[in-house]
XYZ file of C-alpha atoms in Angstrom:
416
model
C -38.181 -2.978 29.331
C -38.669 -0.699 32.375
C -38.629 3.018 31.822
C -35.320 4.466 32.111
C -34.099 6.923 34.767
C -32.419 9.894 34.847
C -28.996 10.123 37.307
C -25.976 12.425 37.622
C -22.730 11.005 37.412
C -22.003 11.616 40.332
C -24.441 9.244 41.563
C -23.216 6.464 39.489
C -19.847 6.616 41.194
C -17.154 7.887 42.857
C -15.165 10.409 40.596
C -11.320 10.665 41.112
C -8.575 12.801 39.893
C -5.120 11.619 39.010
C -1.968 12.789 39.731
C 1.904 12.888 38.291
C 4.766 12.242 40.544
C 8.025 14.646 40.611
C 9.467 14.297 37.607
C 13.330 14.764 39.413
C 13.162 12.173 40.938
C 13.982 9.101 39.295
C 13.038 6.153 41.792
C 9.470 7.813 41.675
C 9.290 5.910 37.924
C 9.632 2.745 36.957
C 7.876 0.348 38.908
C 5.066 -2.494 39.476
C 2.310 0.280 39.738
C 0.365 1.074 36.163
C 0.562 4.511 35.438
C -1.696 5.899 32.315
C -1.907 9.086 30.650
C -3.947 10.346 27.740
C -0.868 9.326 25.343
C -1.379 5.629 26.366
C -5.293 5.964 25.175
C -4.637 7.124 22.320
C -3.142 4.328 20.967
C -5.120 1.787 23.062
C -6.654 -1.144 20.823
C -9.930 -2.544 22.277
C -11.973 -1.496 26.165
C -9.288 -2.507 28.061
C -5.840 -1.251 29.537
C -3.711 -2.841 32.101
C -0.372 -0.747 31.970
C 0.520 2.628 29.669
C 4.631 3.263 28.253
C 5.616 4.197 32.059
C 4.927 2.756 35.664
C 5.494 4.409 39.130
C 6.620 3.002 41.913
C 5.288 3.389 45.510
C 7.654 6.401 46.486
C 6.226 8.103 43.871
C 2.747 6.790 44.292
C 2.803 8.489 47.819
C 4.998 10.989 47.004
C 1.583 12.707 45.368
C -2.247 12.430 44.900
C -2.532 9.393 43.201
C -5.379 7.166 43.731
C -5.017 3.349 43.038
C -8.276 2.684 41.008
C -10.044 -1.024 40.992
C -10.253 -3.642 38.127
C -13.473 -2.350 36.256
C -12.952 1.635 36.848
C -14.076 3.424 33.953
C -10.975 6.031 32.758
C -12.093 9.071 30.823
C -9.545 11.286 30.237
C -11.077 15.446 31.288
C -8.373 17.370 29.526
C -5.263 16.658 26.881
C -7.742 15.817 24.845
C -11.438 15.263 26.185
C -12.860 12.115 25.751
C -11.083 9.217 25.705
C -12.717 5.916 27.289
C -11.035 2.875 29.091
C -11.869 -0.080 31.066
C -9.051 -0.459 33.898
C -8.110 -4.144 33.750
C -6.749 -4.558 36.991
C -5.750 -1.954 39.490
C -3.965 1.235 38.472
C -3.601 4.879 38.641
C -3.798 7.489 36.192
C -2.074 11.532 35.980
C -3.911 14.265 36.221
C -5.862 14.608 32.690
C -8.209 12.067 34.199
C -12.020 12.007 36.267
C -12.337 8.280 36.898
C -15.337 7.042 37.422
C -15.278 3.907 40.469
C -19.114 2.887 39.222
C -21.432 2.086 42.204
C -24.113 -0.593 42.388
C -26.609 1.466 40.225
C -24.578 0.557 37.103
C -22.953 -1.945 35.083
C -19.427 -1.107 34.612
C -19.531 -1.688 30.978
C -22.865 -0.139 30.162
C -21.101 3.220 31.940
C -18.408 2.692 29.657
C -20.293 2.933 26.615
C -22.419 5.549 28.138
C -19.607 7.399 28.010
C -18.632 6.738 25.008
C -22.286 7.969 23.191
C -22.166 10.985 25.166
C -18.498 11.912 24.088
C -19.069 15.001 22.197
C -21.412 16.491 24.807
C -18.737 15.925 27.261
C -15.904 17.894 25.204
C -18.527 21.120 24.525
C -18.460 21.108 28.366
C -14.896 21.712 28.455
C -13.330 25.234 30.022
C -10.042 26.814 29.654
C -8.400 28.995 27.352
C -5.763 27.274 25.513
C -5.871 23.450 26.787
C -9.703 22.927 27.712
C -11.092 20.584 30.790
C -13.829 19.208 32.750
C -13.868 19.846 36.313
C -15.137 17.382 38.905
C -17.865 18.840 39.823
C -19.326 19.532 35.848
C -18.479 16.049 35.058
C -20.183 14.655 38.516
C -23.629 16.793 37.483
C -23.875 15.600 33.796
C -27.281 13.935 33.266
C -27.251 10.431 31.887
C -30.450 8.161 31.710
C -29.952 4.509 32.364
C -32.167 1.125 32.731
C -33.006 0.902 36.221
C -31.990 -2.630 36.264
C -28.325 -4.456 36.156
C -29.770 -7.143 33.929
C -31.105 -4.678 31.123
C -27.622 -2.622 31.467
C -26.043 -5.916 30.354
C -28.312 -7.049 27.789
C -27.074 -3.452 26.139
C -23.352 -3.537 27.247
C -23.289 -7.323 25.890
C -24.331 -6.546 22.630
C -22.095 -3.731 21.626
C -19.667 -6.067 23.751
C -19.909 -9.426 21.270
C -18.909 -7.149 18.747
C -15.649 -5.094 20.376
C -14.837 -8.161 21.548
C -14.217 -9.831 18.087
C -12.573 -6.091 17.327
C -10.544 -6.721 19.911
C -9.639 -10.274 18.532
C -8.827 -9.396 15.374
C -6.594 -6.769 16.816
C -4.978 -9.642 18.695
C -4.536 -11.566 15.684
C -2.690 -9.349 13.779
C -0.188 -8.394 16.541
C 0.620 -12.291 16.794
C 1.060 -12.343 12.483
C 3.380 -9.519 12.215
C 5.718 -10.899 15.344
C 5.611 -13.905 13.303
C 6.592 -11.603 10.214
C 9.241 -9.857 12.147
C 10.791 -13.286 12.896
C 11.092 -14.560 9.206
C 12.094 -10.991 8.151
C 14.747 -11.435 10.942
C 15.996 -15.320 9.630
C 15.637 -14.348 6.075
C 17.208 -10.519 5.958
C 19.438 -10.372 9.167
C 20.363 -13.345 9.788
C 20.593 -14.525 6.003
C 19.293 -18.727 7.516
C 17.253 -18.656 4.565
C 17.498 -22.528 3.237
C 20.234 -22.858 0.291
C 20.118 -25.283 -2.464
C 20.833 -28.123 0.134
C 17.730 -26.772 1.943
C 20.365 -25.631 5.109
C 20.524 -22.460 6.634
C 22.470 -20.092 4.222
C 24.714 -18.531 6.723
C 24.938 -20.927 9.311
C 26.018 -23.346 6.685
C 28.868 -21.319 5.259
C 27.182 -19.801 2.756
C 29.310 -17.380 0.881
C 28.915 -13.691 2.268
C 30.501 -9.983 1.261
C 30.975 -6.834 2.812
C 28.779 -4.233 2.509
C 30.611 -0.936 3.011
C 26.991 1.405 2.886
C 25.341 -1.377 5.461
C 28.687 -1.807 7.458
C 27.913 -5.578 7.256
C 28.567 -8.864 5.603
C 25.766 -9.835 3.212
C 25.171 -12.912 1.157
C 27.054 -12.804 -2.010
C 24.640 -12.589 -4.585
C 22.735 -9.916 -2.797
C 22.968 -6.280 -3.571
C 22.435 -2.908 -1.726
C 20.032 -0.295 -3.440
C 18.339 2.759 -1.549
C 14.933 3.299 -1.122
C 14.589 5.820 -3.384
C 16.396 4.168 -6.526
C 15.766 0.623 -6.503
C 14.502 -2.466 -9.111
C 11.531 -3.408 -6.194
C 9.606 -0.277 -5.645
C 9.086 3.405 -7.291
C 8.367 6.377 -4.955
C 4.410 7.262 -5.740
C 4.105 10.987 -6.604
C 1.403 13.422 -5.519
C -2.161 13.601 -7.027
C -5.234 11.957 -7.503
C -8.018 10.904 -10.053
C -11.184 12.884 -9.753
C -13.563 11.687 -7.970
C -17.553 12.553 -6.598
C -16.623 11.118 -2.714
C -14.165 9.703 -1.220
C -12.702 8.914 2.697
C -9.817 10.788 3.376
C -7.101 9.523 6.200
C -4.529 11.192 7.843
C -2.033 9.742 9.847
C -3.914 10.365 13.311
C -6.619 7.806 11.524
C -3.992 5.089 11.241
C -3.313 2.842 14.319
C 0.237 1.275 14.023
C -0.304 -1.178 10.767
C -3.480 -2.781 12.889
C -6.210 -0.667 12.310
C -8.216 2.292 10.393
C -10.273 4.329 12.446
C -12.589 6.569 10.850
C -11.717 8.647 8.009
C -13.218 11.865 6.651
C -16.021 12.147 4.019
C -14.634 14.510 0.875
C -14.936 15.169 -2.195
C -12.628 16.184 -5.043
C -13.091 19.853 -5.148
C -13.285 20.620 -1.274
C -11.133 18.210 0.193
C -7.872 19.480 1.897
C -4.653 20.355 0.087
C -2.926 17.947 1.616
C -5.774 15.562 0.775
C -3.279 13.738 -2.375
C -1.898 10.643 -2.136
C -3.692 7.936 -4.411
C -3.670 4.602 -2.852
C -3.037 1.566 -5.240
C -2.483 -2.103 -4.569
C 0.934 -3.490 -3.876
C 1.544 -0.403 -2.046
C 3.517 0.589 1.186
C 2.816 3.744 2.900
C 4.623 5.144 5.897
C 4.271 8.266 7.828
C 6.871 10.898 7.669
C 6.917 12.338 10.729
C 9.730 11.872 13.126
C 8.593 9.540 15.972
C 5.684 8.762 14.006
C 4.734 4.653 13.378
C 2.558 4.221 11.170
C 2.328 2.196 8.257
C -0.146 1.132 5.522
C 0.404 -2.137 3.310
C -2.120 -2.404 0.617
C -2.283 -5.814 -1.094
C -5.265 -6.957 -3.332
C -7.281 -7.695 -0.200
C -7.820 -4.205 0.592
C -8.704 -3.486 -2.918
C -12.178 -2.392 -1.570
C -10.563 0.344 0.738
C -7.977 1.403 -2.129
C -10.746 2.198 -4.358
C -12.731 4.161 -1.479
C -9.651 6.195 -0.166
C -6.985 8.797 -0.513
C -4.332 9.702 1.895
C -2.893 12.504 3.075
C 0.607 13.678 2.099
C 1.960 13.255 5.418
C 2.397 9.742 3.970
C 5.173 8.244 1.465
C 4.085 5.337 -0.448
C 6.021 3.199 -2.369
C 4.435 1.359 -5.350
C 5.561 -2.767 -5.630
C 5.744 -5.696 -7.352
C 3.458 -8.674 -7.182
C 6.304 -10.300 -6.285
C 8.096 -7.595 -4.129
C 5.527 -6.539 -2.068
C 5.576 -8.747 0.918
C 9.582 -7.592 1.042
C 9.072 -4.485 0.646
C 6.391 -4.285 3.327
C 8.545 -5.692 6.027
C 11.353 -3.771 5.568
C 9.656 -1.035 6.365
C 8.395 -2.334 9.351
C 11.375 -3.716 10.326
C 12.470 -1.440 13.173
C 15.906 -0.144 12.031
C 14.109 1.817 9.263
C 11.780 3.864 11.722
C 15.453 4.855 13.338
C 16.889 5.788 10.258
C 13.877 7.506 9.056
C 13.908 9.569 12.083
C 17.560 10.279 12.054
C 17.098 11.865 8.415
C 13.713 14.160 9.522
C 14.179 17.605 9.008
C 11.961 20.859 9.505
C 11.870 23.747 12.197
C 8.995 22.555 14.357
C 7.685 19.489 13.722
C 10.710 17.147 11.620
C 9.686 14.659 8.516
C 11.517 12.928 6.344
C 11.421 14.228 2.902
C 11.681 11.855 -1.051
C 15.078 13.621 -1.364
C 16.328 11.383 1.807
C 15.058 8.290 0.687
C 18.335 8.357 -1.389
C 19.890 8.022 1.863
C 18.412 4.819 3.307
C 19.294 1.552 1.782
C 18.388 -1.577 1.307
C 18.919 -5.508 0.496
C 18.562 -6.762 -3.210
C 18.114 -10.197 -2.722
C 17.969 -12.545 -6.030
C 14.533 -12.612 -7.417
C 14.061 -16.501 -6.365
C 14.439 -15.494 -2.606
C 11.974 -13.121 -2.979
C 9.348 -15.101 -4.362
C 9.909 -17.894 -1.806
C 9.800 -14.895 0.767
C 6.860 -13.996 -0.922
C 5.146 -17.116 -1.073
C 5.598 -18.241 2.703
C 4.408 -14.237 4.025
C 1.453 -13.592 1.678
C -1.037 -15.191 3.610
C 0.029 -13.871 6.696
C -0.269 -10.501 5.251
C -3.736 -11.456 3.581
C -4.899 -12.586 7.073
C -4.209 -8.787 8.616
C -5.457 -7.133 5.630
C -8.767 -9.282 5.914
C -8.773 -8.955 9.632
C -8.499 -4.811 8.789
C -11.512 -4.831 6.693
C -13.582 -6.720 8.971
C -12.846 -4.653 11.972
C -13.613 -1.644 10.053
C -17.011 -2.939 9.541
C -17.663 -4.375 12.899
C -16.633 -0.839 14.348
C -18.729 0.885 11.590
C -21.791 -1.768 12.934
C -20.925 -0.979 16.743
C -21.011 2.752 16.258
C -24.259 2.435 14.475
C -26.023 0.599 17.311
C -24.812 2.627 20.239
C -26.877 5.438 20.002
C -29.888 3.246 18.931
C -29.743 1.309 21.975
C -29.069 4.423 24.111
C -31.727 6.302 22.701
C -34.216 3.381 23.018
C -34.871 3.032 19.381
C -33.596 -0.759 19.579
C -34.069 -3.181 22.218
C -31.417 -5.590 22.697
C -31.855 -9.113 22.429
C-alpha cells in the first residue's frame, strides 16, 4: 500500500453548520424536508439516517440557516454531546449541534465516516465551553487526519469494517420485523381475544363468551382473570443484590437500545462497582427501565444465558422473574405499548420521574388459562430466540468491528 498522507479536514470537505427554525411558528415543522438532531443519533441503529422524530418544511427551511446536505454527507454532531457519526442517506438538513462534513474527491465517504469514528475521543477533548462543550468550525476544519492517498485503498478499509456493520445492521433489521410480528399476535391473542377456540375459530369473533372487567374497563374472555404486575401467579418482582463476583459488565439503561441491541457495557468488579450497580440478571427474565419516557426493555431467555452469566444491571431497571412457560407473555406485555403509558402515568420524583415496585400494584394485567399460554408460548418462542440470537451476534460483530478499526487506521492490518 502507498504511504499515507496527512490532510486537515478541512481539505477533505466542505464543513457546514446547521440550523433550527422558529420554534412559534408552527408551519415551519412538519414537512417533506429531514430534519436531525443529536436526539435522533442517539438512538440511530446502523451508518445510516434518512429522517430523525421531526421534519421542516420549506418556510422554515428558509426561514433560517439551514443547509440541505447531499446523499453521502458525513453528520457528526460538535456539541449536545460530541461525537456522534452518521451517513446521510439521501438529502437532509441538520440543527445547529452539527459540522457536516460534504467529503470532496480526496476521500471515500465511508472511509471519512469511520475516520471519524476512530478519532472520536480526540474530537470531544477538543471541545470548548463552560457548561455544554463544542467544536467550532474552524478547530474541527484544522484537525489532522492521515488517509491512503488512493480511493481504491480507502475502500478496501471502509469495505471491511463495512461487511461487518452491514450484517449489524441486518440483524438490527431482523429483529424490528420479529417483534412487529410479536406485536401483531400479542394484539390477536390479548386485545382482540381471536385466539382459536376448541373449534379452532377465532374466540371472540366467534361468540366466544366474554366478561367485564371493571379494573381494565373492558370485556375479557370469561375464563380469564385480571392480576397486577406486582401480585400475580406469572412473574415475581426480582429484588436488589447480587452474587459476588471477580468481573463483571455492568449496563445501564443508556447501554440498552430499545429491546434491539446492547452497546457496550462497563468492566467492574464486585467491590468497586457503582451502588447502583445491583440488579442480578437471570433467565426467563423481563427488565424494563423506570424512567418516565424511557423505552427500554431487556428479555432474557436461555439464549442469552451467556450474557446473563457475564452481566449485572443497574437499578434503574425492574425485572420481573418468569416461568418457562410465562415468559414469552410476560415479555410482550411489557412491550406492548399501553404499559409504557401507564408506566409513565404512575412515575414519580422531583426532577427526573420513575416508576417505583410500590406502583406495580397499580398496573394490571390478563390471566389467561395456562393452555393459552403455552400455545402463546409455543408459537412466540422462536421468534424471541431469533432476536436474542441475533443480540448476541451483533454484540460480537460490533466487539470484532471495534477491534479492527484502529488496526486498520493505524496501519497495523492491511485489508484484504
Amino acid at each position: 500500500m502507498s504511504e499515507w498522507q496527512t490532510f486537515y479536514l478541512k481539505d477533505l470537505g466542505k464543513i457546514v453548520g446547521g440550523a433550527t427554525p422558529p420554534t412559534n411558528n408552527p408551519k415551519n415543522y412538519g414537512n417533506k424536508i429531514a430534519w436531525i438532531t443529536p436526539k435522533d443519533l442517539s438512538t440511530l441503529q446502523g451508518r445510516y439516517i434518512k429522517k430523525g422524530s421531526r421534519s421542516i418544511s420549506r418556510l422554515g427551511f428558509k426561514s433560517c440557516s439551514c443547509v440541505l446536505l447531499p446523499k453521502h454527507a458525513i453528520l457528526f454532531s460538535s456539541r449536545a454531546p460530541i461525537g456522534y457519526v452518521a451517513i446521510a442517506e439521501k438529502r437532509l438538513c441538520t440543527n445547529q449541534d452539527f459540522k457536516s462534513i460534504i467529503p470532496n474527491k480526496k476521500i471515500y465517504f465511508e472511509f471519512l465516516y469511520y475516520l471519524l469514528k476512530y478519532h472520536k475521543n480526540n474530537l470531544i477533548n477538543m471541545g470548548e465551553g463552560t457548561t455544554i462543550k463544542g467544536i467550532y468550525n474552524i478547530a474541527l476544519g484544522l484537525f489532522q487526519v492521515k488517509i491512503p492517498p488512493t480511493y481504491y485503498e480507502q475502500q478496501k478499509i471502509a469495505r471491511t469494517l463495512s461487511v461487518l456493520d452491514q450484517k449489524i445492521e441486518n440483524n438490527h433489521k431482523i429483529n424490528e420485523l420479529l417483534h412487529k410480528i410479536l406485536e401483531l399476535l400479542y394484539e390477536q391473542y390479548f386485545v382482540r381475544f381471536d385466539f382459536s377456540d376448541e373449534n379452532n375459530k377465532p374466540y371472540q369473533t366467534s361468540g366466544g363468551k366474554m366478561k367485564f372487567s371493571k379494573e381494565l374497563n373492558r370485556l375479557i374472555p370469561n375464563d380469564f382473570e385480571v392480576k397486577t404486575l406486582g401480585d400475580n401467579p406469572l412473574c415475581n418482582t426480582i429484588k436488589t443484590g447480587v452474587t459476588p463476583f471477580k468481573q463483571k459488565v455492568y449496563y445501564e439503561t443508556k447501554h440498552i437500545q430499545e429491546t434491539l441491541s446492547l452497546n457496550q457495557g462497563l468492566k467492574v468488579s464486585y467491590n468497586k462497582r457503582p451502588n447502583r450497580a445491583n440488579m442480578q440478571p437471570s433467565i426467563y427474565s423481563v427488565w424494563f427501565a423506570k424512567m418516565k419516557d424511557t423505552k427500554k426493555h431487556l428479555f432474557l431467555n436461555q439464549h442469552m444465558q451467556s450474557w446473563i452469566k457475564e452481566s449485572i444491571l443497574s437499578t434503574g431497571f425492574c425485572g420481573l422473574q418468569c416461568q418457562k412457560h410465562t415468559f414469552e407473555y410476560i415479555a410482550s406485555t411489557i412491550k406492548h405499548s399501553p404499559f409504557e403509558t401507564r408506566k409513565n402515568n404512575l412515575a414519580t420524583g422531583a426532577t427526573q420521574k420513575a416508576i417505583n415496585i410500590e406502583a406495580l400494584d397499580y398496573i394490571f394485567i390478563l390471566i389467561p388459562n395456562k393452555k393459552l399460554l403455552d400455545n402463546y408460548s409455543k408459537i412466540t418462542k422462536p421468534l424471541y430466540e431469533k432476536i436474542s440470537n441475533n443480540i448476541i451476534e451483533t454484540q460480537t460483530l460490533t466487539a470484532l468491528r471495534d477491534f479492527l478499526l484502529p488496526l486498520l487506521l493505524k496501519q497495523q492490518v492491511k485489508p484484504q
